[in-house]
Coordinates of N, CA and C in Angstrom, one line a residue:
X892 N 0.8 -1.2 0.0 CA 0.0 0.0 0.0 C 0.9 1.2 0.0
X893 N 1.9 1.2 0.8 CA 2.9 2.3 0.8 C 3.5 2.6 -0.5
X894 N 3.9 1.5 -1.2 CA 4.5 1.6 -2.5 C 3.5 2.2 -3.5
X895 N 2.3 1.8 -3.5 CA 1.3 2.4 -4.4 C 1.1 3.9 -4.2
X896 N 1.0 4.3 -3.0 CA 0.8 5.8 -2.8 C 2.0 6.5 -3.2
X897 N 3.2 5.9 -3.0 CA 4.4 6.6 -3.4 C 4.5 6.6 -4.9
X898 N 4.0 5.5 -5.6 CA 4.0 5.5 -7.1 C 3.1 6.6 -7.6
X899 N 1.9 6.8 -7.0 CA 1.0 7.8 -7.5 C 1.5 9.2 -7.2
X900 N 2.2 9.4 -6.1 CA 2.8 10.7 -5.8 C 3.9 11.0 -6.8
X901 N 4.7 10.1 -7.1 CA 5.8 10.3 -8.1 C 5.2 10.6 -9.5
X902 N 4.1 9.9 -9.9 CA 3.5 10.1 -11.2 C 2.9 11.5 -11.2
X903 N 2.3 12.0 -10.1 CA 1.7 13.3 -10.1 C 2.8 14.4 -10.2
X904 N 4.0 14.0 -9.7 CA 5.1 15.0 -9.7 C 5.9 14.8 -11.1
X905 N 5.3 14.0 -12.0 CA 5.9 13.8 -13.3 C 7.2 13.2 -13.3
X906 N 7.5 12.4 -12.3 CA 8.7 11.6 -12.2 C 8.4 10.2 -12.6
X907 N 8.1 10.0 -13.9 CA 7.6 8.8 -14.5 C 8.5 7.6 -14.4
X908 N 9.8 7.8 -14.5 CA 10.8 6.7 -14.5 C 10.8 6.1 -13.1
X909 N 10.9 6.9 -12.1 CA 10.9 6.5 -10.7 C 9.5 5.8 -10.3
X910 N 8.4 6.4 -10.8 CA 7.1 5.8 -10.6 C 7.0 4.4 -11.2
X911 N 7.6 4.2 -12.4 CA 7.5 2.9 -13.0 C 8.4 1.9 -12.2
X912 N 9.5 2.3 -11.7 CA 10.3 1.4 -10.9 C 9.6 1.0 -9.6
X913 N 8.9 2.0 -9.0 CA 8.2 1.7 -7.7 C 7.0 0.8 -8.1
X914 N 6.4 1.0 -9.2 CA 5.2 0.2 -9.7 C 5.7 -1.3 -9.8
X915 N 6.8 -1.5 -10.4 CA 7.3 -2.9 -10.6 C 7.5 -3.6 -9.2
X916 N 8.1 -2.8 -8.3 CA 8.3 -3.4 -6.9 C 7.0 -3.7 -6.3
X917 N 6.0 -2.8 -6.4 CA 4.7 -3.0 -5.8 C 4.0 -4.2 -6.4
X918 N 4.1 -4.3 -7.7 CA 3.5 -5.5 -8.4 C 4.0 -6.8 -7.9
X919 N 5.4 -6.9 -7.8 CA 6.0 -8.1 -7.3 C 5.5 -8.4 -5.9
X920 N 5.5 -7.4 -5.0 CA 5.0 -7.6 -3.6 C 3.6 -8.1 -3.6
X921 N 2.8 -7.5 -4.4 CA 1.3 -7.8 -4.5 C 1.2 -9.3 -5.0
X922 N 1.9 -9.7 -6.0 CA 1.8 -11.0 -6.5 C 2.3 -12.0 -5.4
X923 N 3.3 -11.7 -4.7 CA 3.8 -12.5 -3.6 C 2.7 -12.7 -2.5
X924 N 2.1 -11.6 -2.1 CA 1.0 -11.6 -1.1 C -0.2 -12.4 -1.6
X925 N -0.5 -12.2 -2.8 CA -1.7 -13.0 -3.4 C -1.4 -14.5 -3.4
X926 N -0.2 -14.8 -3.8 CA 0.2 -16.3 -3.8 C 0.1 -16.9 -2.4
X927 N 0.6 -16.1 -1.4 CA 0.6 -16.6 0.0 C -0.8 -16.7 0.5
X928 N -1.6 -15.8 0.2 CA -3.0 -15.9 0.6 C -3.8 -17.0 0.0
X929 N -3.5 -17.3 -1.3 CA -4.1 -18.4 -2.0 C -3.7 -19.8 -1.3
X930 N -2.4 -19.9 -1.0 CA -1.9 -21.1 -0.3 C -2.5 -21.3 1.0
X931 N -2.6 -20.2 1.8 CA -3.2 -20.3 3.1 C -4.7 -20.7 3.0
X932 N -5.4 -20.1 2.1 CA -6.8 -20.4 1.9 C -7.0 -21.9 1.5
X933 N -6.2 -22.3 0.6 CA -6.3 -23.7 0.1 C -6.0 -24.7 1.3
X934 N -5.1 -24.3 2.2 CA -4.8 -25.2 3.4 C -6.0 -25.2 4.3
X935 N -6.6 -24.0 4.5 CA -7.8 -23.9 5.4 C -8.9 -24.8 4.9
X936 N -9.2 -24.7 3.6 CA -10.3 -25.5 3.0 C -10.0 -27.0 3.0
X937 N -8.7 -27.4 2.8 CA -8.3 -28.8 2.9 C -8.5 -29.3 4.3
X938 N -8.2 -28.5 5.3 CA -8.4 -28.9 6.7 C -9.9 -29.1 7.0
X939 N -10.7 -28.2 6.5 CA -12.2 -28.2 6.8 C -12.8 -29.4 6.0
X940 N -12.3 -29.7 4.9 CA -12.8 -30.9 4.1 C -12.4 -32.2 4.8
X941 N -11.2 -32.3 5.3 CA -10.8 -33.5 6.0 C -11.7 -33.7 7.3
X942 N -11.9 -32.6 8.0 CA -12.8 -32.7 9.2 C -14.2 -33.1 8.8
X943 N -14.7 -32.6 7.7 CA -16.0 -32.9 7.3 C -16.1 -34.4 7.0
X944 N -15.1 -35.0 6.2 CA -15.1 -36.4 5.9 C -15.1 -37.2 7.2
X945 N -14.2 -36.9 8.1 CA -14.2 -37.7 9.4 C -15.5 -37.6 10.1
X946 N -16.1 -36.5 10.1 CA -17.4 -36.3 10.8 C -18.5 -37.1 10.2
X947 N -18.5 -37.1 8.9 CA -19.5 -37.9 8.2 C -19.3 -39.4 8.3
X948 N -18.1 -39.8 8.3 CA -17.8 -41.2 8.5 C -18.2 -41.7 9.9
X949 N -18.0 -40.9 10.9 CA -18.4 -41.2 12.2 C -19.9 -41.2 12.3
X950 N -20.6 -40.3 11.6 CA -22.0 -40.2 11.7 C -22.6 -41.5 11.0
X951 N -22.1 -41.9 9.9 CA -22.6 -43.1 9.2 C -22.4 -44.4 10.1
X952 N -21.2 -44.4 10.7 CA -20.9 -45.6 11.6 C -21.8 -45.6 12.8
X953 N -22.1 -44.5 13.4 CA -23.0 -44.4 14.5 C -24.4 -44.8 14.1
X954 N -24.8 -44.3 12.9 CA -26.2 -44.7 12.4 C -26.3 -46.2 12.2
X955 N -25.3 -46.8 11.6 CA -25.4 -48.2 11.3 C -25.4 -49.0 12.7
X956 N -24.5 -48.6 13.6 CA -24.4 -49.3 14.9 C -25.7 -49.2 15.7
X957 N -26.3 -48.0 15.8 CA -27.6 -47.9 16.5 C -28.7 -48.5 15.8
X958 N -28.7 -48.5 14.5 CA -29.8 -49.2 13.7 C -29.7 -50.7 13.9
X959 N -28.5 -51.2 13.9 CA -28.4 -52.7 14.1 C -28.8 -53.1 15.5
X960 N -28.4 -52.3 16.5 CA -28.7 -52.6 17.9 C -30.3 -52.5 18.1
X961 N -30.9 -51.5 17.5 CA -32.4 -51.4 17.7 C -33.1 -52.4 16.9
X962 N -32.5 -53.0 15.9 CA -33.1 -54.0 15.1 C -32.9 -55.4 15.8
X963 N -32.1 -55.5 16.8 CA -31.9 -56.7 17.5 C -30.7 -57.5 17.0
X964 N -29.7 -56.8 16.5 CA -28.4 -57.4 16.0 C -27.3 -56.8 17.0
X965 N -27.1 -57.4 18.1 CA -26.2 -56.9 19.1 C -24.7 -57.0 18.8
X966 N -24.4 -58.0 18.0 CA -23.0 -58.3 17.7 C -22.5 -57.7 16.3
X967 N -23.2 -56.7 15.9 CA -22.9 -56.1 14.6 C -21.5 -55.5 14.6
X968 N -20.7 -55.8 13.5 CA -19.4 -55.2 13.3 C -19.7 -54.1 12.2
X969 N -19.4 -52.9 12.6 CA -19.6 -51.8 11.7 C -18.3 -51.0 11.4
X970 N -18.1 -50.7 10.2 CA -16.9 -49.8 9.8 C -17.2 -49.0 8.6
X971 N -16.6 -47.9 8.5 CA -16.7 -47.0 7.3 C -15.4 -47.1 6.6
X972 N -15.5 -47.0 5.3 CA -14.4 -47.2 4.4 C -13.8 -46.0 3.7
X973 N -14.4 -44.9 3.9 CA -13.9 -43.7 3.2 C -15.0 -42.8 2.7
X974 N -14.6 -41.6 2.3 CA -15.5 -40.6 1.8 C -14.9 -40.1 0.5
X975 N -15.8 -39.8 -0.5 CA -15.3 -39.3 -1.7 C -16.4 -38.3 -2.3
X976 N -15.9 -37.3 -3.0 CA -16.8 -36.3 -3.5 C -17.6 -37.0 -4.7
X977 N -18.9 -36.8 -4.7 CA -19.7 -37.4 -5.8 C -19.4 -36.6 -7.1
X978 N -19.0 -37.4 -8.1 CA -18.7 -36.8 -9.4 C -19.9 -36.1 -10.0
X979 N -19.7 -34.9 -10.4 CA -20.8 -34.1 -11.1 C -21.7 -33.4 -10.2
X980 N -21.5 -33.6 -8.9 CA -22.4 -33.0 -7.9 C -21.5 -32.3 -6.9
X981 N -21.2 -31.0 -7.1 CA -20.3 -30.3 -6.2 C -20.8 -30.1 -4.8
X982 N -20.0 -30.4 -3.8 CA -20.4 -30.2 -2.5 C -21.1 -31.4 -1.8
X983 N -21.3 -32.5 -2.6 CA -21.9 -33.7 -2.0 C -20.9 -34.8 -1.9
X984 N -20.8 -35.4 -0.8 CA -19.9 -36.5 -0.5 C -20.6 -37.8 -0.2
X985 N -19.9 -38.9 -0.6 CA -20.5 -40.2 -0.4 C -19.5 -40.9 0.5
X986 N -20.1 -41.5 1.6 CA -19.4 -42.3 2.6 C -19.9 -43.7 2.5
X987 N -18.9 -44.7 2.4 CA -19.2 -46.1 2.3 C -19.1 -46.7 3.7
X988 N -19.9 -47.7 4.0 CA -19.9 -48.4 5.2 C -20.2 -49.9 5.1
X989 N -19.8 -50.7 6.0 CA -20.1 -52.1 6.0 C -20.7 -52.5 7.4
X990 N -21.6 -53.4 7.3 CA -22.2 -53.9 8.6 C -22.2 -55.4 8.4
X991 N -21.8 -56.1 9.4 CA -21.9 -57.6 9.4 C -22.3 -58.1 10.8
X992 N -23.1 -59.1 10.9 CA -23.6 -59.6 12.1 C -24.5 -60.8 11.9
X993 N -25.0 -61.4 13.0 CA -26.0 -62.5 13.0 C -27.3 -61.9 13.1
X994 N -28.2 -62.2 12.2 CA -29.6 -61.7 12.2 C -30.6 -62.7 11.7
X995 N -31.6 -63.0 12.5 CA -32.7 -63.8 12.0 C -33.5 -62.9 11.1
X996 N -34.5 -63.6 10.4 CA -35.3 -62.8 9.5 C -35.9 -61.6 10.0
X997 N -36.6 -61.6 11.1 CA -37.2 -60.3 11.6 C -36.2 -59.2 11.9
X998 N -35.0 -59.6 12.4 CA -34.0 -58.6 12.7 C -33.5 -57.9 11.4
X999 N -33.3 -58.7 10.4 CA -32.8 -58.1 9.1 C -33.9 -57.2 8.5
X1000 N -35.2 -57.6 8.6 CA -36.3 -56.7 8.1 C -36.4 -55.4 8.9
X1001 N -36.2 -55.5 10.2 CA -36.3 -54.4 11.1 C -35.1 -53.4 10.8
X1002 N -33.9 -54.0 10.5 CA -32.8 -53.1 10.1 C -33.1 -52.4 8.8
X1003 N -33.6 -53.1 7.8 CA -33.9 -52.4 6.5 C -34.9 -51.4 6.7
X1004 N -36.0 -51.6 7.5 CA -37.0 -50.6 7.8 C -36.4 -49.4 8.4
X1005 N -35.5 -49.6 9.4 CA -34.8 -48.5 10.1 C -34.0 -47.7 9.1
X1006 N -33.2 -48.3 8.3 CA -32.4 -47.6 7.3 C -33.2 -46.9 6.3
X1007 N -34.3 -47.4 5.9 CA -35.1 -46.8 4.8 C -35.8 -45.5 5.3
X1008 N -35.8 -45.3 6.6 CA -36.3 -44.0 7.1 C -35.3 -42.8 6.8
X1009 N -34.1 -43.1 6.4 CA -33.1 -42.1 6.2 C -32.9 -42.0 4.6
X1010 N -33.4 -40.9 4.1 CA -33.4 -40.8 2.6 C -32.0 -40.6 2.0
X1011 N -31.1 -40.3 2.8 CA -29.7 -40.1 2.4 C -28.8 -41.3 2.5
X1012 N -29.5 -42.5 2.8 CA -28.7 -43.7 3.0 C -29.2 -44.7 1.9
X1013 N -28.3 -45.4 1.3 CA -28.6 -46.3 0.2 C -27.9 -47.7 0.6
X1014 N -28.7 -48.8 0.5 CA -28.1 -50.1 0.7 C -27.7 -50.6 -0.6
X1015 N -26.4 -50.8 -0.8 CA -25.9 -51.3 -2.1 C -26.0 -52.8 -2.2
X1016 N -25.7 -53.5 -1.1 CA -25.6 -54.9 -1.1 C -26.1 -55.5 0.2
X1017 N -27.0 -56.5 0.1 CA -27.5 -57.1 1.3 C -27.3 -58.6 1.1
X1018 N -26.6 -59.3 2.0 CA -26.4 -60.7 1.8 C -26.7 -61.4 3.2
X1019 N -27.7 -62.3 3.1 CA -28.1 -63.0 4.3 C -27.9 -64.5 4.0
X1020 N -27.1 -65.1 4.8 CA -26.8 -66.6 4.6 C -27.9 -67.4 5.4
X1021 N -28.4 -68.4 4.7 CA -29.4 -69.3 5.2 C -28.8 -70.7 5.5
X1022 N -27.6 -70.7 6.1 CA -26.9 -71.9 6.4 C -26.9 -72.3 7.9
X1023 N -27.8 -71.7 8.6 CA -27.9 -71.9 10.0 C -27.2 -70.9 10.8
X1024 N -26.3 -70.1 10.2 CA -25.6 -69.1 10.9 C -26.3 -67.7 10.9
X1025 N -27.2 -67.6 10.0 CA -28.0 -66.3 9.8 C -27.1 -65.1 9.7
X1026 N -25.9 -65.2 9.0 CA -25.0 -64.1 8.9 C -25.5 -63.1 7.9
X1027 N -25.4 -61.9 8.3 CA -25.9 -60.8 7.5 C -24.7 -59.9 7.1
X1028 N -24.6 -59.5 5.9 CA -23.5 -58.6 5.5 C -24.2 -57.5 4.6
X1029 N -23.8 -56.3 4.8 CA -24.5 -55.2 4.2 C -23.4 -54.1 3.8
X1030 N -23.6 -53.6 2.6 CA -22.7 -52.4 2.2 C -23.7 -51.3 2.0
X1031 N -23.4 -50.2 2.6 CA -24.3 -49.0 2.7 C -23.5 -47.8 2.2
X1032 N -24.2 -46.9 1.6 CA -23.6 -45.6 1.2 C -24.5 -44.5 1.8
X1033 N -23.8 -43.5 2.4 CA -24.5 -42.3 2.9 C -24.0 -41.1 2.1
X1034 N -25.0 -40.2 1.8 CA -24.7 -39.0 1.1 C -24.8 -37.8 1.9
X1035 N -23.8 -36.9 1.9 CA -23.8 -35.7 2.7 C -23.5 -34.5 1.9
X1036 N -24.2 -33.4 2.2 CA -23.9 -32.1 1.6 C -22.9 -31.4 2.5
X1037 N -21.8 -30.9 1.9 CA -20.8 -30.2 2.6 C -21.4 -28.8 3.0
X1038 N -21.2 -28.3 4.2 CA -21.6 -26.9 4.6 C -21.0 -25.9 3.6
X1039 N -21.8 -24.8 3.4 CA -21.3 -23.8 2.4 C -20.0 -23.2 2.8
X1040 N -19.8 -23.0 4.1 CA -18.6 -22.3 4.6 C -17.3 -23.2 4.4
X1041 N -17.6 -24.5 4.2 CA -16.4 -25.4 4.0 C -16.1 -25.7 2.5
X1042 N -16.9 -25.1 1.6 CA -16.7 -25.4 0.2 C -15.7 -24.3 -0.3
X1043 N -14.7 -24.7 -1.0 CA -13.7 -23.7 -1.5 C -14.3 -22.9 -2.6
X1044 N -13.9 -21.6 -2.7 CA -14.5 -20.7 -3.6 C -14.1 -21.0 -5.1

């Protein structure tokens, strides 16, 4: 800012050569500051994005665990496998999760009913073994919209 005012003052005094020299210095400093600000902004948004992914993974994991427990599947093993931005839909993220456990027919039906109440959850795969073990395996995807303040400009 100081260089710009000095540049204008020199130009008004018709000292154009010195004003041009000061302008070049000011332009270089301005470019350096702009680059630094862009780097800092990118780091802030990357950090917010990582926090968002972790939060959504934890949310899907908690939903699957509580849904399994309320459906009568106490030994359910739940894990999330990652989050990725949905291609072609900016600001929307997809989180994948797996659920495995022992479930008799009514428990698996109750689990599906519970999950169907959440419009943002999709069951991709449901496998129920009928070999006496009643093992249930499920792959689920949850979709989350990133908060506006966390989306990079």
